[in-house]
Amino acid sequence: MMMELLVGICLFGAFVVFVLPEAYAPQAALGLSLVPLALSLYMYAVFDGTGNALLGGDAAFETQYAWLTLGRYDVSWHMGLDGISMPLVVLATLLTTLAILASWTPINERQSQFYGLMLFMEASLVGVFGALDFLLWFVFWEAVLVPMYFLIGIWGGARRKYAAIKFFVYTNIASIVMFIGFFGLVFGLGESVSSLDLPAIAQALRAGELGGLGLLAPAQVATLAFIAMFIGFAVKVPVVPFHTWLPDAHVEAPTPASVMLAGVLLKMGTYALLRFNFTMLPGVAQTLAVPIAALGVISIIYGALLALAQSDLKRIVAYSSVSSMGYVTLGLVAYTLYGTGGATFQMVSHGLISGLLFACVGVIYNTTHTRMVGDMSGLADRMPVTVGAFVAGAFAYMGLPLMAGFAAEFFVFVGTFSAAFTGAPLFTAVGMFGIVVVAGYLLWSMQQSLFGPFRSATDYEVSPAAVHDVVPLLVLVVFIIALGTFPYDLAFNAILEATEPVLPTAGEVTATFGGGSA
């Protein structure tokens, strides 16, 4: 019942905050968010999952109850965690608490609604990472869109309505495309499955039980379903060229929403890619490995170059996310232990680092009321803690040893270099070059805005940020350093144990689905 308790506490907290008077909402939201955070940390401490929950592994905190029947398919409330999902649940609860604390300065109207939506989004995110039935998972998946739409549309910047609608339309259409692709697999399995249970479907697909569908041969069903699901999830990641909604959403969103969007919501896409595409259809993934790796590398380089061209600190960090998530795509398609494990580790690493940088930009904006690099300089003398945290986050992005970014990217590079698909070493080398571009735009933006003689184009007094503004920054820096210093002990061992079963066997690489080549 631990997963039900975790989701229930978040939903209860959301309801309580919604009905509280405005004056009490910030403190109540923070206090209520500490409960699921403490519970998730306890669950991580006693976590005993083994293997991959979709491929026969023992999920921790697993519960399953009959829910409803859709035609001949049974739907159940099936929840559980393994080494892939457990770290992401902790990431979601941690960033929610820190984002709520970071909201105390910038959010000063309709506070009960704002904090209630944040806690509702936390419940939905926990559900996405914990659900093991497709319909249950899809309900949580879509539920995440609702609070983020309102957070952007109500508390965002000047173009908030445009950004909110663009975010909702892009991600909702992507969900429809993904939904069609998944049910193509379900219908192709025919009598092999009688439920929408994800472990049952994954194991049936890995066993080669996919048949034809209409005029389509099994191999065609598998390929078309893979492409549809990949497009649906690639929008959420986002992978170039499906990334254009992200900068608008980030720039217009309030800082706490940007922290959650970059830190957790983008991980929904890569988590789903791993769970559905790369776990269920390894043969198709290896067939399409070269174009997928190319998309990953293009995202790394193109996102970094776009960031290099920006003068808005928030846009710089937003495009950095496009670049960093390209490493996840590249690691997943490697289909090696360190490639797949490193990609999963990068999800957690990027969540912490991007959350830190967006929070830092938010604190700077709260004080200076500008995000433009050319409008300020010399902030280090006036805001030393905030600038120090920003520098730490930037160096983590650049892969400084003993920080989470270095560990994650190192694992991805090691795993991808030894991958079996054509040109893997070349793709790895080009991906590594992205770090050079990252260093270029981050060092330039820091030199221009944080150091040198003090100057501000606005008339606001620049002084050290309040304690409640800098505490989230310091907590994230501690986690980034701890995860980079002890990656195996804190997360990577559990991730490796869960990702190893995802790797296809020699038989699965050449498997046939009902007689058609995969």
Short mmCIF file of C-alpha atoms in Angstrom, two decimals:
data_model
loop_
_atom_site.label_atom_id
_atom_site.label_comp_id
_atom_site.label_asym_id
_atom_site.label_seq_id
_atom_site.Cartn_x
_atom_site.Cartn_y
_atom_site.Cartn_z
CA MET A 1 0.00 0.00 0.00
CA MET A 2 3.01 2.33 0.01
CA MET A 3 2.39 3.62 -3.53
CA GLU A 4 -1.28 4.24 -2.82
CA LEU A 5 -0.29 6.05 0.36
CA LEU A 6 2.22 8.20 -1.51
CA VAL A 7 -0.24 9.21 -4.22
CA GLY A 8 -3.04 9.66 -1.69
CA ILE A 9 -0.99 11.99 0.51
CA CYS A 10 -0.18 14.19 -2.49
CA LEU A 11 -3.85 14.34 -3.54
CA PHE A 12 -4.99 15.02 0.02
CA GLY A 13 -2.41 17.81 0.30
CA ALA A 14 -3.61 19.31 -2.97
CA PHE A 15 -7.23 19.35 -1.76
CA VAL A 16 -6.33 20.86 1.62
CA VAL A 17 -4.25 23.65 0.06
CA PHE A 18 -6.97 24.40 -2.50
CA VAL A 19 -9.48 25.22 0.26
CA LEU A 20 -7.11 27.03 2.63
CA PRO A 21 -7.06 30.83 2.87
CA GLU A 22 -4.37 32.49 0.79
CA ALA A 23 -2.32 33.56 3.82
CA TYR A 24 -1.70 29.97 4.91
CA ALA A 25 -1.24 28.28 1.54
CA PRO A 26 2.56 28.64 1.09
CA GLN A 27 3.49 27.27 4.51
CA ALA A 28 0.86 24.54 4.38
CA ALA A 29 1.95 23.43 0.91
CA LEU A 30 5.57 23.20 2.03
CA GLY A 31 4.69 21.23 5.14
CA LEU A 32 2.40 18.85 3.26
CA SER A 33 5.01 18.31 0.51
CA LEU A 34 7.56 17.21 3.11
CA VAL A 35 5.42 14.17 3.94
CA PRO A 36 5.62 12.48 0.50
CA LEU A 37 9.29 13.49 0.29
CA ALA A 38 10.06 11.78 3.60
CA LEU A 39 7.99 8.75 2.57
CA SER A 40 9.76 8.44 -0.79
CA LEU A 41 13.17 8.68 0.88
CA TYR A 42 12.12 5.96 3.33
CA MET A 43 10.91 3.80 0.44
CA TYR A 44 14.26 4.31 -1.29
CA ALA A 45 16.13 3.35 1.88
CA VAL A 46 14.24 0.05 2.22
CA PHE A 47 13.86 -0.56 -1.53
CA ASP A 48 14.18 -4.27 -2.36
CA GLY A 49 13.10 -4.50 -6.00
CA THR A 50 15.09 -6.90 -8.19
CA GLY A 51 15.36 -6.71 -11.96
CA ASN A 52 12.94 -4.98 -14.33
CA ALA A 53 9.28 -4.87 -13.32
CA LEU A 54 8.11 -5.21 -16.95
CA LEU A 55 10.24 -8.27 -17.67
CA GLY A 56 9.49 -10.51 -14.73
CA GLY A 57 11.52 -8.74 -12.06
CA ASP A 58 10.21 -8.31 -8.54
CA ALA A 59 8.78 -4.84 -8.13
CA ALA A 60 8.98 -3.22 -4.71
CA PHE A 61 5.82 -1.91 -3.02
CA GLU A 62 3.73 -3.78 -5.62
CA THR A 63 -0.06 -3.90 -5.38
CA GLN A 64 -2.62 -5.09 -7.92
CA TYR A 65 -6.40 -4.95 -7.73
CA ALA A 66 -9.06 -5.58 -10.37
CA TRP A 67 -10.49 -2.29 -11.61
CA LEU A 68 -12.68 -2.59 -14.72
CA THR A 69 -13.08 -4.46 -18.00
CA LEU A 70 -12.86 -2.92 -21.47
CA GLY A 71 -14.22 -5.44 -23.93
CA ARG A 72 -12.07 -8.52 -23.47
CA TYR A 73 -9.25 -6.60 -21.74
CA ASP A 74 -9.04 -6.43 -17.97
CA VAL A 75 -7.75 -3.24 -16.38
CA SER A 76 -6.26 -3.26 -12.90
CA TRP A 77 -4.85 -0.87 -10.37
CA HIS A 78 -1.28 -2.17 -10.66
CA MET A 79 1.49 -0.16 -9.03
CA GLY A 80 5.10 -0.94 -8.18
CA LEU A 81 8.65 0.35 -8.42
CA ASP A 82 11.94 -1.02 -9.70
CA GLY A 83 15.45 0.42 -10.02
CA ILE A 84 14.41 2.58 -12.97
CA SER A 85 11.30 4.17 -11.48
CA MET A 86 12.32 4.42 -7.81
CA PRO A 87 14.97 7.18 -8.32
CA LEU A 88 12.53 9.16 -10.48
CA VAL A 89 9.86 9.06 -7.77
CA VAL A 90 12.38 10.48 -5.29
CA LEU A 91 13.36 13.11 -7.87
CA ALA A 92 9.71 14.14 -8.31
CA THR A 93 9.02 14.50 -4.58
CA LEU A 94 12.30 16.33 -3.93
CA LEU A 95 11.86 18.88 -6.71
CA THR A 96 8.22 19.46 -5.77
CA THR A 97 9.19 20.45 -2.23
CA LEU A 98 12.04 22.68 -3.42
CA ALA A 99 9.89 24.26 -6.15
CA ILE A 100 7.19 25.07 -3.60
CA LEU A 101 9.77 26.75 -1.35
CA ALA A 102 11.15 28.65 -4.36
CA SER A 103 7.61 29.92 -5.05
CA TRP A 104 7.35 31.99 -1.89
CA THR A 105 8.90 35.08 -3.46
CA PRO A 106 7.52 35.18 -7.03
CA ILE A 107 3.97 33.83 -6.41
CA ASN A 108 1.86 36.43 -4.61
CA GLU A 109 -1.63 35.95 -6.06
CA ARG A 110 -4.07 33.02 -6.16
CA GLN A 111 -1.62 31.14 -3.98
CA SER A 112 -4.01 28.41 -2.82
CA GLN A 113 -4.71 27.42 -6.40
CA PHE A 114 -1.05 27.56 -7.38
CA TYR A 115 0.18 25.33 -4.58
CA GLY A 116 -2.76 22.99 -4.94
CA LEU A 117 -1.89 22.47 -8.60
CA MET A 118 1.74 21.82 -7.71
CA LEU A 119 0.75 19.05 -5.28
CA PHE A 120 -1.75 17.59 -7.75
CA MET A 121 1.00 17.48 -10.36
CA GLU A 122 3.25 15.69 -7.87
CA ALA A 123 0.60 12.99 -7.38
CA SER A 124 0.28 12.53 -11.15
CA LEU A 125 4.05 12.29 -11.63
CA VAL A 126 4.38 9.64 -8.93
CA GLY A 127 1.59 7.75 -10.69
CA VAL A 128 3.34 7.91 -14.06
CA PHE A 129 6.51 6.38 -12.65
CA GLY A 130 4.69 3.80 -10.54
CA ALA A 131 1.84 2.55 -12.74
CA LEU A 132 2.19 -0.93 -14.27
CA ASP A 133 -1.13 -1.04 -16.14
CA PHE A 134 -1.40 0.92 -19.37
CA LEU A 135 -4.77 2.56 -18.78
CA LEU A 136 -3.81 3.54 -15.23
CA TRP A 137 -0.50 4.85 -16.52
CA PHE A 138 -2.23 6.79 -19.29
CA VAL A 139 -4.63 8.44 -16.82
CA PHE A 140 -1.69 9.70 -14.76
CA TRP A 141 0.21 10.64 -17.96
CA GLU A 142 -2.61 12.90 -19.17
CA ALA A 143 -3.36 14.24 -15.70
CA VAL A 144 0.10 15.84 -15.56
CA LEU A 145 -0.84 18.12 -18.48
CA VAL A 146 -3.70 19.79 -16.61
CA PRO A 147 -1.83 21.48 -13.74
CA MET A 148 1.09 22.47 -15.95
CA TYR A 149 -1.30 24.07 -18.46
CA PHE A 150 -2.84 26.23 -15.73
CA LEU A 151 0.50 26.99 -14.05
CA ILE A 152 1.79 28.43 -17.32
CA GLY A 153 -1.47 30.02 -18.45
CA ILE A 154 -2.31 31.81 -15.18
CA TRP A 155 1.00 32.63 -13.50
CA GLY A 156 3.23 32.86 -16.59
CA GLY A 157 4.71 35.79 -18.49
CA ALA A 158 3.31 38.14 -21.11
CA ARG A 159 2.75 35.40 -23.72
CA ARG A 160 1.56 32.81 -21.20
CA LYS A 161 -1.70 31.91 -22.95
CA TYR A 162 0.08 31.20 -26.23
CA ALA A 163 2.76 29.12 -24.49
CA ALA A 164 0.20 27.17 -22.44
CA ILE A 165 -1.95 26.34 -25.45
CA LYS A 166 1.10 25.36 -27.51
CA PHE A 167 2.33 23.10 -24.72
CA PHE A 168 -1.05 21.43 -24.33
CA VAL A 169 -1.69 20.95 -28.06
CA TYR A 170 1.77 19.53 -28.80
CA THR A 171 1.78 17.09 -25.92
CA ASN A 172 -1.86 16.06 -26.30
CA ILE A 173 -1.52 15.28 -30.01
CA ALA A 174 1.67 13.36 -29.20
CA SER A 175 -0.29 11.32 -26.64
CA ILE A 176 -2.89 10.40 -29.27
CA VAL A 177 -0.18 9.23 -31.70
CA MET A 178 1.47 7.18 -28.95
CA PHE A 179 -1.89 5.71 -27.89
CA ILE A 180 -2.62 4.50 -31.41
CA GLY A 181 0.83 2.92 -31.71
CA PHE A 182 0.52 1.06 -28.41
CA PHE A 183 -2.91 -0.35 -29.17
CA GLY A 184 -1.62 -1.50 -32.54
CA LEU A 185 0.69 -3.77 -30.54
CA VAL A 186 -2.11 -4.87 -28.20
CA PHE A 187 -4.41 -5.80 -31.07
CA GLY A 188 -1.53 -7.49 -32.88
CA LEU A 189 -0.94 -9.72 -29.87
CA GLY A 190 -4.47 -11.03 -30.23
CA GLU A 191 -5.34 -13.81 -27.80
CA SER A 192 -1.85 -13.71 -26.29
CA VAL A 193 -2.94 -11.03 -23.83
CA SER A 194 -6.26 -10.48 -22.10
CA SER A 195 -5.36 -7.40 -20.08
CA LEU A 196 -3.61 -4.06 -20.38
CA ASP A 197 -1.05 -5.11 -17.78
CA LEU A 198 2.31 -3.73 -18.95
CA PRO A 199 4.44 -6.67 -17.71
CA ALA A 200 2.15 -9.15 -19.51
CA ILE A 201 2.29 -7.15 -22.75
CA ALA A 202 6.05 -6.61 -22.58
CA GLN A 203 6.78 -10.27 -21.95
CA ALA A 204 4.45 -11.38 -24.75
CA LEU A 205 6.19 -9.05 -27.19
CA ARG A 206 9.65 -10.17 -26.08
CA ALA A 207 8.52 -13.80 -26.53
CA GLY A 208 7.72 -13.11 -30.20
CA GLU A 209 3.95 -13.47 -29.94
CA LEU A 210 3.06 -10.43 -32.06
CA GLY A 211 0.97 -11.31 -35.08
CA GLY A 212 -0.20 -9.43 -38.14
CA LEU A 213 -2.90 -6.80 -38.13
CA GLY A 214 -5.14 -6.47 -41.18
CA LEU A 215 -2.91 -6.25 -44.24
CA LEU A 216 0.19 -5.58 -42.13
CA ALA A 217 2.73 -8.29 -41.45
CA PRO A 218 3.99 -8.66 -37.86
CA ALA A 219 7.24 -6.85 -38.66
CA GLN A 220 5.31 -3.94 -40.13
CA VAL A 221 3.02 -3.75 -37.10
CA ALA A 222 6.02 -3.69 -34.80
CA THR A 223 7.84 -1.03 -36.84
CA LEU A 224 4.84 1.28 -37.27
CA ALA A 225 3.90 0.95 -33.60
CA PHE A 226 7.49 1.68 -32.56
CA ILE A 227 7.59 4.81 -34.75
CA ALA A 228 4.21 6.06 -33.47
CA MET A 229 5.20 5.58 -29.84
CA PHE A 230 8.63 7.08 -30.46
CA ILE A 231 7.11 10.24 -31.97
CA GLY A 232 4.65 10.53 -29.11
CA PHE A 233 7.34 10.27 -26.48
CA ALA A 234 9.92 12.30 -28.45
CA VAL A 235 7.67 15.35 -28.21
CA LYS A 236 7.73 15.11 -24.43
CA VAL A 237 11.54 14.62 -24.20
CA PRO A 238 11.82 16.74 -26.45
CA VAL A 239 13.88 15.39 -29.36
CA VAL A 240 14.71 17.67 -32.28
CA PRO A 241 12.64 18.48 -34.41
CA PHE A 242 9.78 18.08 -31.91
CA HIS A 243 11.25 20.58 -29.45
CA THR A 244 9.76 23.91 -30.50
CA TRP A 245 7.14 24.01 -27.72
CA LEU A 246 9.76 23.82 -24.97
CA PRO A 247 11.48 27.26 -25.10
CA ASP A 248 8.12 29.07 -25.16
CA ALA A 249 6.81 27.03 -22.24
CA HIS A 250 9.96 27.57 -20.19
CA VAL A 251 10.29 31.30 -20.86
CA GLU A 252 6.65 32.07 -20.05
CA ALA A 253 6.26 29.64 -17.14
CA PRO A 254 6.84 30.88 -13.58
CA THR A 255 10.15 29.67 -12.16
CA PRO A 256 8.71 26.83 -10.00
CA ALA A 257 6.85 25.44 -13.02
CA SER A 258 10.05 25.61 -15.08
CA VAL A 259 11.86 23.67 -12.36
CA MET A 260 9.24 20.93 -12.51
CA LEU A 261 8.99 20.98 -16.30
CA ALA A 262 12.71 20.56 -16.90
CA GLY A 263 13.44 18.54 -13.80
CA VAL A 264 10.66 15.94 -13.97
CA LEU A 265 8.16 16.33 -16.81
CA LEU A 266 10.77 15.88 -19.55
CA LYS A 267 11.81 12.64 -17.85
CA MET A 268 8.34 11.27 -18.51
CA GLY A 269 9.27 11.10 -22.19
CA THR A 270 12.60 9.34 -21.76
CA TYR A 271 11.17 7.04 -19.07
CA ALA A 272 8.38 6.04 -21.46
CA LEU A 273 10.83 5.52 -24.32
CA LEU A 274 12.78 3.10 -22.15
CA ARG A 275 9.68 1.34 -20.80
CA PHE A 276 7.78 0.98 -24.06
CA ASN A 277 10.01 1.30 -27.14
CA PHE A 278 13.33 -0.04 -25.94
CA THR A 279 11.97 -2.64 -23.51
CA MET A 280 9.11 -4.04 -25.56
CA LEU A 281 10.54 -3.88 -29.10
CA PRO A 282 14.33 -4.35 -28.93
CA GLY A 283 14.52 -5.81 -32.44
CA VAL A 284 12.92 -2.75 -34.04
CA ALA A 285 15.00 -0.43 -31.88
CA GLN A 286 18.21 -2.04 -33.12
CA THR A 287 17.01 -1.93 -36.71
CA LEU A 288 16.39 1.81 -36.36
CA ALA A 289 19.42 2.42 -34.16
CA VAL A 290 21.31 4.62 -36.61
CA PRO A 291 18.51 7.16 -37.27
CA ILE A 292 17.63 7.24 -33.56
CA ALA A 293 21.27 7.82 -32.61
CA ALA A 294 21.42 10.54 -35.27
CA LEU A 295 18.39 12.27 -33.71
CA GLY A 296 20.09 12.06 -30.32
CA VAL A 297 23.31 13.62 -31.59
CA ILE A 298 21.42 16.30 -33.55
CA SER A 299 19.55 17.20 -30.37
CA ILE A 300 22.84 17.46 -28.47
CA ILE A 301 24.57 19.73 -31.00
CA TYR A 302 21.57 21.70 -32.26
CA GLY A 303 20.25 22.38 -28.76
CA ALA A 304 23.69 23.55 -27.65
CA LEU A 305 24.08 25.83 -30.68
CA LEU A 306 20.63 27.33 -30.09
CA ALA A 307 21.59 28.00 -26.48
CA LEU A 308 24.80 29.66 -27.69
CA ALA A 309 22.72 32.11 -29.72
CA GLN A 310 20.52 33.26 -26.83
CA SER A 311 20.88 36.29 -24.57
CA ASP A 312 18.02 35.39 -22.19
CA LEU A 313 19.32 33.27 -19.30
CA LYS A 314 16.11 31.27 -19.16
CA ARG A 315 16.22 30.48 -22.88
CA ILE A 316 19.85 29.42 -22.50
CA VAL A 317 18.93 26.91 -19.81
CA ALA A 318 15.84 25.79 -21.77
CA TYR A 319 17.83 24.93 -24.90
CA SER A 320 20.43 23.29 -22.66
CA SER A 321 17.72 20.80 -21.70
CA VAL A 322 17.20 19.87 -25.35
CA SER A 323 20.92 19.23 -25.62
CA SER A 324 21.22 17.25 -22.40
CA MET A 325 18.25 15.01 -23.14
CA GLY A 326 19.94 14.06 -26.39
CA TYR A 327 22.46 12.12 -24.29
CA VAL A 328 19.59 10.07 -22.87
CA THR A 329 18.39 9.16 -26.35
CA LEU A 330 21.92 8.24 -27.42
CA GLY A 331 22.48 6.07 -24.36
CA LEU A 332 19.16 4.25 -24.69
CA VAL A 333 19.74 3.21 -28.28
CA ALA A 334 23.21 1.88 -27.45
CA TYR A 335 21.65 -1.23 -25.88
CA THR A 336 24.67 -1.81 -23.66
CA LEU A 337 24.59 -2.06 -19.90
CA TYR A 338 26.37 1.24 -19.34
CA GLY A 339 24.60 2.95 -22.23
CA THR A 340 21.09 2.15 -21.05
CA GLY A 341 22.02 2.49 -17.38
CA GLY A 342 23.86 5.75 -18.05
CA ALA A 343 20.85 7.14 -19.91
CA THR A 344 18.64 6.36 -16.93
CA PHE A 345 21.19 7.92 -14.56
CA GLN A 346 21.26 10.99 -16.82
CA MET A 347 17.52 11.41 -16.30
CA VAL A 348 18.10 11.86 -12.58
CA SER A 349 21.25 13.92 -13.04
CA HIS A 350 19.68 16.31 -15.53
CA GLY A 351 16.62 16.68 -13.32
CA LEU A 352 18.76 17.97 -10.47
CA ILE A 353 21.04 20.18 -12.59
CA SER A 354 18.33 21.76 -14.75
CA GLY A 355 16.17 22.32 -11.66
CA LEU A 356 19.11 24.09 -10.00
CA LEU A 357 19.84 26.37 -12.96
CA PHE A 358 16.20 27.35 -13.48
CA ALA A 359 15.87 28.07 -9.76
CA CYS A 360 19.02 30.24 -9.90
CA VAL A 361 17.69 32.18 -12.89
CA GLY A 362 14.45 32.68 -11.00
CA VAL A 363 16.22 34.09 -7.94
CA ILE A 364 18.27 36.44 -10.15
CA TYR A 365 15.10 37.62 -11.91
CA ASN A 366 13.28 38.16 -8.59
CA THR A 367 16.05 40.59 -7.60
CA THR A 368 17.07 42.27 -10.87
CA HIS A 369 13.76 41.94 -12.79
CA THR A 370 15.66 41.04 -15.92
CA ARG A 371 17.03 37.83 -17.43
CA MET A 372 18.97 39.40 -20.30
CA VAL A 373 22.70 38.79 -20.20
CA GLY A 374 23.48 42.28 -21.50
CA ASP A 375 21.44 44.01 -18.81
CA MET A 376 23.59 43.01 -15.84
CA SER A 377 27.07 42.15 -14.70
CA GLY A 378 29.01 41.71 -11.49
CA LEU A 379 26.20 39.96 -9.60
CA ALA A 380 28.72 37.80 -7.74
CA ASP A 381 29.53 40.63 -5.33
CA ARG A 382 25.87 41.30 -4.53
CA MET A 383 24.43 37.74 -4.62
CA PRO A 384 27.35 35.44 -3.75
CA VAL A 385 25.34 32.34 -2.70
CA THR A 386 23.04 32.45 -5.73
CA VAL A 387 25.95 33.00 -8.11
CA GLY A 388 27.95 30.24 -6.45
CA ALA A 389 25.05 27.82 -6.93
CA PHE A 390 24.68 28.90 -10.56
CA VAL A 391 28.37 28.30 -11.20
CA ALA A 392 28.12 24.86 -9.56
CA GLY A 393 25.16 23.96 -11.78
CA ALA A 394 26.93 25.22 -14.88
CA PHE A 395 30.05 23.17 -14.17
CA ALA A 396 27.86 20.13 -13.49
CA TYR A 397 26.33 20.64 -16.94
CA MET A 398 29.83 20.85 -18.39
CA GLY A 399 30.76 17.52 -16.83
CA LEU A 400 33.03 18.56 -13.97
CA PRO A 401 34.30 15.39 -12.22
CA LEU A 402 32.69 14.48 -8.88
CA MET A 403 29.42 16.02 -10.02
CA ALA A 404 26.35 14.16 -11.27
CA GLY A 405 26.66 15.45 -14.83
CA PHE A 406 30.12 13.95 -15.27
CA ALA A 407 29.10 10.53 -13.96
CA ALA A 408 25.99 10.35 -16.16
CA GLU A 409 27.68 11.46 -19.38
CA PHE A 410 30.71 9.25 -18.74
CA PHE A 411 28.47 6.18 -18.40
CA VAL A 412 26.61 7.13 -21.59
CA PHE A 413 29.82 7.62 -23.57
CA VAL A 414 31.35 4.35 -22.36
CA GLY A 415 28.18 2.47 -23.21
CA THR A 416 27.62 4.10 -26.59
CA PHE A 417 31.21 3.76 -27.80
CA SER A 418 30.98 -0.02 -27.54
CA ALA A 419 27.47 -0.29 -29.03
CA ALA A 420 26.87 -2.68 -31.91
CA PHE A 421 25.14 -0.33 -34.37
CA THR A 422 27.02 1.16 -37.32
CA GLY A 423 29.06 4.26 -36.54
CA ALA A 424 28.64 4.07 -32.76
CA PRO A 425 32.17 5.44 -32.03
CA LEU A 426 31.57 8.35 -34.42
CA PHE A 427 28.21 9.20 -32.84
CA THR A 428 29.89 9.08 -29.44
CA ALA A 429 32.67 11.43 -30.54
CA VAL A 430 30.21 13.95 -31.99
CA GLY A 431 28.12 13.76 -28.83
CA MET A 432 31.19 14.45 -26.72
CA PHE A 433 31.86 17.55 -28.81
CA GLY A 434 28.57 18.92 -27.52
CA ILE A 435 30.22 19.40 -24.13
CA VAL A 436 32.58 21.92 -25.76
CA VAL A 437 29.65 23.96 -27.04
CA VAL A 438 27.95 23.72 -23.65
CA ALA A 439 31.09 25.08 -22.00
CA GLY A 440 31.16 27.90 -24.54
CA TYR A 441 27.70 29.31 -23.90
CA LEU A 442 27.68 28.74 -20.16
CA LEU A 443 31.09 30.32 -19.59
CA TRP A 444 30.15 33.25 -21.82
CA SER A 445 26.85 33.89 -20.08
CA MET A 446 28.43 33.63 -16.61
CA GLN A 447 31.31 35.92 -17.52
CA GLN A 448 28.95 38.53 -18.93
CA SER A 449 26.28 38.52 -16.22
CA LEU A 450 27.82 37.25 -13.00
CA PHE A 451 31.37 38.63 -12.91
CA GLY A 452 33.20 41.87 -13.61
CA PRO A 453 32.17 45.36 -12.44
CA PHE A 454 28.64 45.59 -11.12
CA ARG A 455 26.07 46.97 -13.53
CA SER A 456 22.30 46.67 -13.75
CA ALA A 457 20.02 48.10 -16.43
CA THR A 458 17.11 48.16 -13.99
CA ASP A 459 16.55 50.42 -11.00
CA TYR A 460 15.94 47.64 -8.47
CA GLU A 461 18.31 47.18 -5.57
CA VAL A 462 20.43 44.04 -5.98
CA SER A 463 21.09 42.33 -2.67
CA PRO A 464 21.49 38.77 -1.35
CA ALA A 465 18.40 36.62 -1.80
CA ALA A 466 16.17 35.58 1.09
CA VAL A 467 16.92 32.36 2.95
CA HIS A 468 13.90 30.57 1.51
CA ASP A 469 15.18 31.40 -1.99
CA VAL A 470 18.70 30.04 -1.53
CA VAL A 471 17.89 26.91 0.50
CA PRO A 472 16.56 25.04 -2.58
CA LEU A 473 19.73 25.96 -4.45
CA LEU A 474 22.02 24.64 -1.73
CA VAL A 475 20.04 21.42 -1.34
CA LEU A 476 20.30 20.73 -5.06
CA VAL A 477 24.04 21.43 -5.07
CA VAL A 478 24.48 18.91 -2.26
CA PHE A 479 22.52 16.26 -4.15
CA ILE A 480 24.44 16.92 -7.38
CA ILE A 481 27.81 16.53 -5.65
CA ALA A 482 26.69 13.49 -3.66
CA LEU A 483 25.35 11.75 -6.75
CA GLY A 484 28.53 12.53 -8.66
CA THR A 485 30.82 11.39 -5.85
CA PHE A 486 28.99 8.17 -4.97
CA PRO A 487 27.00 7.29 -8.10
CA TYR A 488 27.05 3.53 -7.60
CA ASP A 489 26.06 3.62 -3.95
CA LEU A 490 23.26 6.17 -4.32
CA ALA A 491 21.55 5.15 -7.56
CA PHE A 492 23.56 3.45 -10.28
CA ASN A 493 23.68 -0.07 -8.84
CA ALA A 494 19.87 -0.23 -8.63
CA ILE A 495 19.56 1.25 -12.12
CA LEU A 496 21.98 -1.28 -13.61
CA GLU A 497 20.13 -4.18 -12.03
CA ALA A 498 16.86 -2.97 -13.53
CA THR A 499 18.19 -2.04 -16.98
CA GLU A 500 20.23 -5.19 -17.64
CA PRO A 501 17.14 -7.32 -18.41
CA VAL A 502 16.11 -4.71 -21.02
CA LEU A 503 19.12 -5.62 -23.16
CA PRO A 504 18.05 -8.02 -25.93
CA THR A 505 19.41 -11.55 -26.07
CA ALA A 506 20.99 -12.88 -29.23
CA GLY A 507 17.74 -14.68 -30.01
CA GLU A 508 15.65 -11.52 -29.60
CA VAL A 509 17.82 -9.55 -31.98
CA THR A 510 16.84 -11.89 -34.80
CA ALA A 511 13.41 -12.79 -33.40
CA THR A 512 10.40 -13.02 -35.68
CA PHE A 513 6.92 -11.96 -34.79
CA GLY A 514 4.48 -14.45 -36.25
CA GLY A 515 6.87 -15.17 -39.09
CA GLY A 516 7.76 -11.58 -39.99
CA SER A 517 11.23 -10.21 -39.36
CA ALA A 518 11.46 -7.80 -36.46
#
